[in-house]
Amino acid sequence: MFDLAQYTNVLHFFQTNIDAKAWQAVLQEYCFSRTSLAEAMFSQLYEGLLHPIIHLGFGIEFKQPSIIAEDLAHAASHDPGDIDTFFHHAEQLAQSGSVPAKPLVELYEQVRANDKTRTAGRMQDGPFRLRDGPLARAKDKIMAIAAQFQIVPREQAELERRTAEMINCAAYSAGAAQKPGKVRKVNFFIMHDVTCSIFLSVLIRQAWISLEDRARLVEWKAWLDLAWYAANGAAELRLEDIAGYEPTASKAMDWRELYGAVNEVHDDGHIAKFVRALKNGEEASRPFEGEGGGICFRSRVSCG
């Protein structure tokens, strides 16, 4: 594992396995069986800026075994970047009973309020800003903050609610991190927190995955979102920059019209995937609008 030069060999391995078994069986064995290999693969789903789990989500949503094989090969061959240590230590803390559970939005505030986590990410870290930023300079602190996001009890209704909370916070961190007086932008790295979020909605509805593992998938996604927030400087989040935003090119568009517009933007599909994830966030949040104890707000069609 962890050798990009072996990608094509690993891809052939998973293609052969999926041909011989159902793709669900292959995923159970290599991601959810709790063997040492499956544990390594589970954490690797989140490496590479979330691309393995994004591809896994596409493969499962549209029942495409070839995409699932590609996802597994990507996960297996990518450098772990110390992400496995982060996840497993945070999980030990969360399960120890010594860390109180808190709403996810409060944990974003903790990341910004703490000098160590707020300053852990540096521009010179480049694309390795997670590994060389908070996971190198503030690992203990970011793990302690992340471990406070806990899905308890392990019930489907609570899982749905906490997934909506994760989606809202991802959108919040992407849209509210603006500098007054500057053109509105979305951070490229944080964008992927939103793009990925739709696939957690897909994964939590897969009955062939145990409820425990579905909850774990969402917890780890939220934990990593916090780490990426730190890696990108933990910018001040101003809700008014979302609530008060007035769209320009997309003004008066409904979702269908917006989909048509973003499909004309040639950017490798990043905007289209981002907008689709926002629409999913609106739908996932609807049952919980008005609740306290978290952050849920209705999405606005406001993409520029």
mmCIF file of C-alpha atoms in Angstrom:
data_model
loop_
_atom_site.group_PDB
_atom_site.id
_atom_site.type_symbol
_atom_site.label_atom_id
_atom_site.label_comp_id
_atom_site.label_asym_id
_atom_site.label_seq_id
_atom_site.Cartn_x
_atom_site.Cartn_y
_atom_site.Cartn_z
ATOM 1 C CA MET A 1 0.000 0.000 0.000
ATOM 2 C CA PHE A 2 0.825 3.717 -0.137
ATOM 3 C CA ASP A 3 2.765 3.519 -3.428
ATOM 4 C CA LEU A 4 1.309 5.495 -6.337
ATOM 5 C CA ALA A 5 3.502 3.569 -8.763
ATOM 6 C CA GLN A 6 1.414 0.474 -7.952
ATOM 7 C CA TYR A 7 -1.925 2.121 -8.775
ATOM 8 C CA THR A 8 -2.611 0.135 -11.965
ATOM 9 C CA ASN A 9 -1.719 -3.161 -10.274
ATOM 10 C CA VAL A 10 -3.984 -2.392 -7.322
ATOM 11 C CA LEU A 11 -6.749 -1.308 -9.696
ATOM 12 C CA HIS A 12 -6.521 -4.662 -11.500
ATOM 13 C CA PHE A 13 -6.657 -6.441 -8.126
ATOM 14 C CA PHE A 14 -9.884 -4.719 -7.109
ATOM 15 C CA GLN A 15 -11.453 -5.075 -10.551
ATOM 16 C CA THR A 16 -10.801 -8.821 -10.400
ATOM 17 C CA ASN A 17 -12.253 -9.067 -6.893
ATOM 18 C CA ILE A 18 -15.371 -7.110 -7.837
ATOM 19 C CA ASP A 19 -15.866 -9.301 -10.908
ATOM 20 C CA ALA A 20 -15.735 -12.384 -8.678
ATOM 21 C CA LYS A 21 -17.941 -11.001 -5.880
ATOM 22 C CA ALA A 22 -20.550 -8.320 -5.403
ATOM 23 C CA TRP A 23 -18.988 -4.881 -4.978
ATOM 24 C CA GLN A 24 -20.726 -4.626 -1.595
ATOM 25 C CA ALA A 25 -18.846 -7.743 -0.446
ATOM 26 C CA VAL A 26 -15.524 -6.282 -1.566
ATOM 27 C CA LEU A 27 -16.202 -3.045 0.314
ATOM 28 C CA GLN A 28 -17.224 -4.982 3.422
ATOM 29 C CA GLU A 29 -13.976 -6.944 3.332
ATOM 30 C CA TYR A 30 -11.580 -4.115 2.520
ATOM 31 C CA CYS A 31 -13.200 -1.132 4.290
ATOM 32 C CA PHE A 32 -15.654 -2.267 6.970
ATOM 33 C CA SER A 33 -14.430 -5.606 8.383
ATOM 34 C CA ARG A 34 -12.266 -3.958 11.122
ATOM 35 C CA THR A 35 -9.193 -5.983 10.122
ATOM 36 C CA SER A 36 -5.918 -4.052 10.201
ATOM 37 C CA LEU A 37 -6.056 -3.758 6.400
ATOM 38 C CA ALA A 38 -9.673 -2.567 6.444
ATOM 39 C CA GLU A 39 -8.855 0.007 9.123
ATOM 40 C CA ALA A 40 -6.026 1.359 6.981
ATOM 41 C CA MET A 41 -8.302 1.492 3.938
ATOM 42 C CA PHE A 42 -11.117 3.159 5.916
ATOM 43 C CA SER A 43 -8.890 6.084 6.854
ATOM 44 C CA GLN A 44 -7.434 6.226 3.336
ATOM 45 C CA LEU A 45 -10.911 6.943 1.961
ATOM 46 C CA TYR A 46 -10.449 10.488 3.311
ATOM 47 C CA GLU A 47 -6.922 11.092 2.001
ATOM 48 C CA GLY A 48 -6.097 12.862 -1.241
ATOM 49 C CA LEU A 49 -8.375 15.808 -0.382
ATOM 50 C CA LEU A 50 -11.366 13.486 0.074
ATOM 51 C CA HIS A 51 -11.245 12.232 -3.514
ATOM 52 C CA PRO A 52 -11.439 8.494 -2.690
ATOM 53 C CA ILE A 53 -14.662 8.889 -0.702
ATOM 54 C CA ILE A 54 -16.052 11.260 -3.347
ATOM 55 C CA HIS A 55 -15.425 8.617 -6.010
ATOM 56 C CA LEU A 56 -16.805 5.905 -3.727
ATOM 57 C CA GLY A 57 -19.967 7.959 -3.318
ATOM 58 C CA PHE A 58 -20.392 8.323 -7.065
ATOM 59 C CA GLY A 59 -19.801 4.598 -7.539
ATOM 60 C CA ILE A 60 -22.362 3.604 -4.914
ATOM 61 C CA GLU A 61 -24.964 6.239 -5.842
ATOM 62 C CA PHE A 62 -24.945 5.255 -9.510
ATOM 63 C CA LYS A 63 -24.025 1.575 -8.961
ATOM 64 C CA GLN A 64 -20.827 1.716 -11.010
ATOM 65 C CA PRO A 65 -18.422 -1.086 -9.971
ATOM 66 C CA SER A 66 -15.608 0.287 -12.142
ATOM 67 C CA ILE A 67 -15.662 3.607 -10.258
ATOM 68 C CA ILE A 68 -15.645 1.727 -6.941
ATOM 69 C CA ALA A 69 -12.570 -0.241 -8.069
ATOM 70 C CA GLU A 70 -10.872 3.019 -9.057
ATOM 71 C CA ASP A 71 -11.731 4.536 -5.678
ATOM 72 C CA LEU A 72 -10.263 1.597 -3.765
ATOM 73 C CA ALA A 73 -7.092 1.655 -5.862
ATOM 74 C CA HIS A 74 -6.725 5.384 -5.250
ATOM 75 C CA ALA A 75 -7.190 4.923 -1.507
ATOM 76 C CA ALA A 76 -4.748 2.011 -1.307
ATOM 77 C CA SER A 77 -1.958 3.676 -3.278
ATOM 78 C CA HIS A 78 -2.082 7.216 -1.845
ATOM 79 C CA ASP A 79 0.363 8.431 0.805
ATOM 80 C CA PRO A 80 -1.510 8.452 4.165
ATOM 81 C CA GLY A 81 -0.089 11.803 5.229
ATOM 82 C CA ASP A 82 -0.471 10.877 8.938
ATOM 83 C CA ILE A 83 -4.254 11.012 8.583
ATOM 84 C CA ASP A 84 -4.644 7.528 10.084
ATOM 85 C CA THR A 85 -3.009 8.601 13.346
ATOM 86 C CA PHE A 86 -5.265 11.638 13.536
ATOM 87 C CA PHE A 87 -8.439 9.585 13.070
ATOM 88 C CA HIS A 88 -7.621 6.758 15.433
ATOM 89 C CA HIS A 89 -6.387 8.972 18.260
ATOM 90 C CA ALA A 90 -9.430 11.240 17.918
ATOM 91 C CA GLU A 91 -11.652 8.161 18.004
ATOM 92 C CA GLN A 92 -9.967 6.873 21.158
ATOM 93 C CA LEU A 93 -10.614 10.230 22.810
ATOM 94 C CA ALA A 94 -14.236 10.318 21.664
ATOM 95 C CA GLN A 95 -14.864 6.825 23.035
ATOM 96 C CA SER A 96 -13.024 7.391 26.318
ATOM 97 C CA GLY A 97 -15.905 9.220 27.982
ATOM 98 C CA SER A 98 -13.553 12.039 28.964
ATOM 99 C CA VAL A 99 -14.466 14.367 26.086
ATOM 100 C CA PRO A 100 -17.898 16.059 26.153
ATOM 101 C CA ALA A 101 -19.934 16.121 22.948
ATOM 102 C CA LYS A 102 -20.572 19.578 21.492
ATOM 103 C CA PRO A 103 -22.290 21.028 18.410
ATOM 104 C CA LEU A 104 -20.008 21.066 15.400
ATOM 105 C CA VAL A 105 -20.251 24.820 14.833
ATOM 106 C CA GLU A 106 -18.806 25.387 18.322
ATOM 107 C CA LEU A 107 -15.822 23.253 17.364
ATOM 108 C CA TYR A 108 -15.097 25.488 14.369
ATOM 109 C CA GLU A 109 -15.099 28.374 16.838
ATOM 110 C CA GLN A 110 -12.663 26.465 19.062
ATOM 111 C CA VAL A 111 -10.290 25.916 16.131
ATOM 112 C CA ARG A 112 -10.224 29.650 15.415
ATOM 113 C CA ALA A 113 -10.017 30.688 19.076
ATOM 114 C CA ASN A 114 -6.990 28.501 19.822
ATOM 115 C CA ASP A 115 -3.668 30.068 18.805
ATOM 116 C CA LYS A 116 -2.053 26.712 18.091
ATOM 117 C CA THR A 117 -4.718 25.457 15.686
ATOM 118 C CA ARG A 118 -5.412 28.863 14.110
ATOM 119 C CA THR A 119 -1.754 29.335 13.147
ATOM 120 C CA ALA A 120 -0.950 25.708 12.270
ATOM 121 C CA GLY A 121 -1.535 26.137 8.532
ATOM 122 C CA ARG A 122 0.992 28.134 6.508
ATOM 123 C CA MET A 123 1.048 29.156 2.862
ATOM 124 C CA GLN A 124 4.422 27.493 2.293
ATOM 125 C CA ASP A 125 2.866 24.120 3.130
ATOM 126 C CA GLY A 126 1.359 24.131 -0.361
ATOM 127 C CA PRO A 127 -0.760 21.099 -1.277
ATOM 128 C CA PHE A 128 0.524 19.231 1.798
ATOM 129 C CA ARG A 129 -0.966 21.799 4.142
ATOM 130 C CA LEU A 130 -2.917 19.194 6.139
ATOM 131 C CA ARG A 131 0.022 16.872 6.785
ATOM 132 C CA ASP A 132 2.560 19.660 7.331
ATOM 133 C CA GLY A 133 0.121 22.057 9.003
ATOM 134 C CA PRO A 134 -2.254 21.020 11.809
ATOM 135 C CA LEU A 135 -1.244 17.346 11.761
ATOM 136 C CA ALA A 136 2.379 18.372 12.335
ATOM 137 C CA ARG A 137 2.111 21.570 14.382
ATOM 138 C CA ALA A 138 -1.113 21.117 16.360
ATOM 139 C CA LYS A 139 -2.035 17.440 16.185
ATOM 140 C CA ASP A 140 -2.903 16.923 19.850
ATOM 141 C CA LYS A 141 -5.067 20.038 19.963
ATOM 142 C CA ILE A 142 -6.934 19.433 16.707
ATOM 143 C CA MET A 143 -7.605 15.825 17.771
ATOM 144 C CA ALA A 144 -8.974 17.010 21.118
ATOM 145 C CA ILE A 145 -11.292 19.472 19.391
ATOM 146 C CA ALA A 146 -12.430 17.030 16.708
ATOM 147 C CA ALA A 147 -13.228 14.282 19.228
ATOM 148 C CA GLN A 148 -16.016 16.442 20.651
ATOM 149 C CA PHE A 149 -18.178 15.799 17.585
ATOM 150 C CA GLN A 150 -19.878 12.529 18.511
ATOM 151 C CA ILE A 151 -22.973 10.852 17.095
ATOM 152 C CA VAL A 152 -24.789 9.584 20.172
ATOM 153 C CA PRO A 153 -27.024 7.644 20.333
ATOM 154 C CA ARG A 154 -26.179 5.433 17.367
ATOM 155 C CA GLU A 155 -29.645 5.622 15.835
ATOM 156 C CA GLN A 156 -30.670 6.378 12.253
ATOM 157 C CA ALA A 157 -32.680 9.468 13.207
ATOM 158 C CA GLU A 158 -29.723 10.954 15.074
ATOM 159 C CA LEU A 159 -27.402 9.993 12.226
ATOM 160 C CA GLU A 160 -29.605 11.879 9.751
ATOM 161 C CA ARG A 161 -29.639 14.956 11.995
ATOM 162 C CA ARG A 162 -25.890 14.984 12.589
ATOM 163 C CA THR A 163 -25.217 14.437 8.891
ATOM 164 C CA ALA A 164 -27.292 17.546 8.161
ATOM 165 C CA GLU A 165 -25.262 19.376 10.817
ATOM 166 C CA MET A 166 -22.004 18.329 9.130
ATOM 167 C CA ILE A 167 -23.297 19.436 5.713
ATOM 168 C CA ASN A 168 -24.397 22.827 7.060
ATOM 169 C CA CYS A 169 -21.077 23.454 8.759
ATOM 170 C CA ALA A 170 -19.165 22.531 5.602
ATOM 171 C CA ALA A 171 -21.261 25.013 3.601
ATOM 172 C CA TYR A 172 -20.886 27.597 6.377
ATOM 173 C CA SER A 173 -17.083 27.317 6.390
ATOM 174 C CA ALA A 174 -16.977 27.599 2.589
ATOM 175 C CA GLY A 175 -19.323 30.570 2.248
ATOM 176 C CA ALA A 176 -18.659 32.571 5.400
ATOM 177 C CA ALA A 177 -14.851 32.743 5.187
ATOM 178 C CA GLN A 178 -14.775 36.078 3.363
ATOM 179 C CA LYS A 179 -12.570 39.123 3.821
ATOM 180 C CA PRO A 180 -14.504 42.398 3.935
ATOM 181 C CA GLY A 181 -13.877 44.527 0.866
ATOM 182 C CA LYS A 182 -12.660 41.615 -1.254
ATOM 183 C CA VAL A 183 -14.418 39.730 -4.057
ATOM 184 C CA ARG A 184 -16.368 36.730 -2.739
ATOM 185 C CA LYS A 185 -14.491 33.470 -3.299
ATOM 186 C CA VAL A 186 -14.662 29.856 -2.128
ATOM 187 C CA ASN A 187 -11.428 28.266 -0.904
ATOM 188 C CA PHE A 188 -10.472 25.412 -3.243
ATOM 189 C CA PHE A 189 -9.595 23.021 -0.408
ATOM 190 C CA ILE A 190 -12.697 23.797 1.688
ATOM 191 C CA MET A 191 -14.831 23.437 -1.451
ATOM 192 C CA HIS A 192 -14.177 19.697 -1.301
ATOM 193 C CA ASP A 193 -15.691 19.471 2.192
ATOM 194 C CA VAL A 194 -18.959 20.569 0.593
ATOM 195 C CA THR A 195 -18.592 18.500 -2.580
ATOM 196 C CA CYS A 196 -17.979 15.378 -0.499
ATOM 197 C CA SER A 197 -20.901 15.997 1.858
ATOM 198 C CA ILE A 198 -23.574 14.763 -0.553
ATOM 199 C CA PHE A 199 -22.014 11.315 -0.535
ATOM 200 C CA LEU A 200 -22.380 10.997 3.214
ATOM 201 C CA SER A 201 -26.119 11.358 2.557
ATOM 202 C CA VAL A 202 -25.733 8.443 0.136
ATOM 203 C CA LEU A 203 -23.637 6.332 2.499
ATOM 204 C CA ILE A 204 -25.845 6.690 5.590
ATOM 205 C CA ARG A 205 -28.727 5.116 3.666
ATOM 206 C CA GLN A 206 -26.831 1.958 2.698
ATOM 207 C CA ALA A 207 -28.455 -0.770 4.810
ATOM 208 C CA TRP A 208 -25.659 -3.217 3.943
ATOM 209 C CA ILE A 209 -23.241 -1.020 5.928
ATOM 210 C CA SER A 210 -23.677 -1.374 9.687
ATOM 211 C CA LEU A 211 -25.165 1.582 11.544
ATOM 212 C CA GLU A 212 -21.953 1.827 13.565
ATOM 213 C CA ASP A 213 -19.853 2.180 10.413
ATOM 214 C CA ARG A 214 -22.273 4.669 8.859
ATOM 215 C CA ALA A 215 -22.016 6.843 11.973
ATOM 216 C CA ARG A 216 -18.256 6.460 11.911
ATOM 217 C CA LEU A 217 -18.123 7.650 8.290
ATOM 218 C CA VAL A 218 -19.919 10.873 9.243
ATOM 219 C CA GLU A 219 -17.894 11.466 12.410
ATOM 220 C CA TRP A 220 -14.606 11.101 10.568
ATOM 221 C CA LYS A 221 -15.781 13.412 7.781
ATOM 222 C CA ALA A 222 -16.657 16.126 10.331
ATOM 223 C CA TRP A 223 -13.341 15.627 12.130
ATOM 224 C CA LEU A 224 -11.428 16.039 8.891
ATOM 225 C CA ASP A 225 -13.423 19.145 7.965
ATOM 226 C CA LEU A 226 -12.182 20.732 11.193
ATOM 227 C CA ALA A 227 -8.597 19.777 10.360
ATOM 228 C CA TRP A 228 -8.909 21.260 6.862
ATOM 229 C CA TYR A 229 -10.365 24.434 8.356
ATOM 230 C CA ALA A 230 -7.244 24.724 10.518
ATOM 231 C CA ALA A 231 -4.971 23.877 7.585
ATOM 232 C CA ASN A 232 -6.408 26.808 5.644
ATOM 233 C CA GLY A 233 -5.917 29.409 8.336
ATOM 234 C CA ALA A 234 -9.184 29.095 10.310
ATOM 235 C CA ALA A 235 -10.600 32.273 8.806
ATOM 236 C CA GLU A 236 -13.248 34.239 10.688
ATOM 237 C CA LEU A 237 -16.670 32.898 9.707
ATOM 238 C CA ARG A 238 -19.245 35.645 9.193
ATOM 239 C CA LEU A 239 -22.788 34.327 8.753
ATOM 240 C CA GLU A 240 -23.876 37.700 7.364
ATOM 241 C CA ASP A 241 -21.664 37.059 4.329
ATOM 242 C CA ILE A 242 -24.029 34.208 3.431
ATOM 243 C CA ALA A 243 -27.341 35.568 4.713
ATOM 244 C CA GLY A 244 -26.780 39.019 3.214
ATOM 245 C CA TYR A 245 -25.262 37.953 -0.080
ATOM 246 C CA GLU A 246 -26.958 39.302 -3.212
ATOM 247 C CA PRO A 247 -26.393 37.112 -6.286
ATOM 248 C CA THR A 248 -25.456 38.607 -9.631
ATOM 249 C CA ALA A 249 -25.281 36.210 -12.594
ATOM 250 C CA SER A 250 -27.524 33.658 -10.857
ATOM 251 C CA LYS A 251 -30.095 36.166 -9.627
ATOM 252 C CA ALA A 252 -33.675 34.827 -9.899
ATOM 253 C CA MET A 253 -32.479 31.395 -11.063
ATOM 254 C CA ASP A 254 -34.115 28.314 -9.592
ATOM 255 C CA TRP A 255 -32.089 25.155 -9.013
ATOM 256 C CA ARG A 256 -32.791 23.727 -12.483
ATOM 257 C CA GLU A 257 -31.666 26.941 -14.177
ATOM 258 C CA LEU A 258 -28.599 27.080 -11.958
ATOM 259 C CA TYR A 259 -27.672 23.513 -12.902
ATOM 260 C CA GLY A 260 -27.852 24.496 -16.569
ATOM 261 C CA ALA A 261 -25.656 27.542 -15.991
ATOM 262 C CA VAL A 262 -22.927 25.735 -14.065
ATOM 263 C CA ASN A 263 -22.740 23.006 -16.697
ATOM 264 C CA GLU A 264 -21.481 25.684 -19.089
ATOM 265 C CA VAL A 265 -18.537 26.468 -16.801
ATOM 266 C CA HIS A 266 -15.480 24.470 -17.848
ATOM 267 C CA ASP A 267 -13.596 23.931 -14.578
ATOM 268 C CA ASP A 268 -13.343 20.114 -14.357
ATOM 269 C CA GLY A 269 -16.819 20.032 -12.824
ATOM 270 C CA HIS A 270 -15.905 21.565 -9.473
ATOM 271 C CA ILE A 271 -18.690 24.158 -9.499
ATOM 272 C CA ALA A 272 -21.324 21.695 -10.724
ATOM 273 C CA LYS A 273 -20.471 19.211 -7.971
ATOM 274 C CA PHE A 274 -20.413 22.001 -5.380
ATOM 275 C CA VAL A 275 -23.862 23.288 -6.401
ATOM 276 C CA ARG A 276 -25.326 19.763 -6.447
ATOM 277 C CA ALA A 277 -24.018 19.252 -2.906
ATOM 278 C CA LEU A 278 -25.627 22.516 -1.764
ATOM 279 C CA LYS A 279 -28.984 21.390 -3.151
ATOM 280 C CA ASN A 280 -28.608 18.128 -1.250
ATOM 281 C CA GLY A 281 -27.796 20.149 1.864
ATOM 282 C CA GLU A 282 -31.064 22.048 1.542
ATOM 283 C CA GLU A 283 -32.991 18.773 1.320
ATOM 284 C CA ALA A 284 -31.044 17.087 4.133
ATOM 285 C CA SER A 285 -31.589 20.083 6.429
ATOM 286 C CA ARG A 286 -35.297 20.615 5.825
ATOM 287 C CA PRO A 287 -36.520 18.191 8.552
ATOM 288 C CA PHE A 288 -34.364 19.949 11.159
ATOM 289 C CA GLU A 289 -34.862 23.633 10.357
ATOM 290 C CA GLY A 290 -35.468 25.666 13.472
ATOM 291 C CA GLU A 291 -33.852 23.171 15.850
ATOM 292 C CA GLY A 292 -31.399 24.364 18.453
ATOM 293 C CA GLY A 293 -28.157 22.707 19.429
ATOM 294 C CA GLY A 294 -26.463 22.952 16.058
ATOM 295 C CA ILE A 295 -26.395 25.017 12.929
ATOM 296 C CA CYS A 296 -29.032 24.496 10.273
ATOM 297 C CA PHE A 297 -30.128 27.135 7.845
ATOM 298 C CA ARG A 298 -31.724 27.139 4.449
ATOM 299 C CA SER A 299 -29.403 27.349 1.457
ATOM 300 C CA ARG A 300 -29.725 30.327 -0.840
ATOM 301 C CA VAL A 301 -29.250 30.188 -4.594
ATOM 302 C CA SER A 302 -26.340 32.608 -4.661
ATOM 303 C CA CYS A 303 -23.419 31.500 -6.756
ATOM 304 C CA GLY A 304 -22.214 34.724 -8.281
#
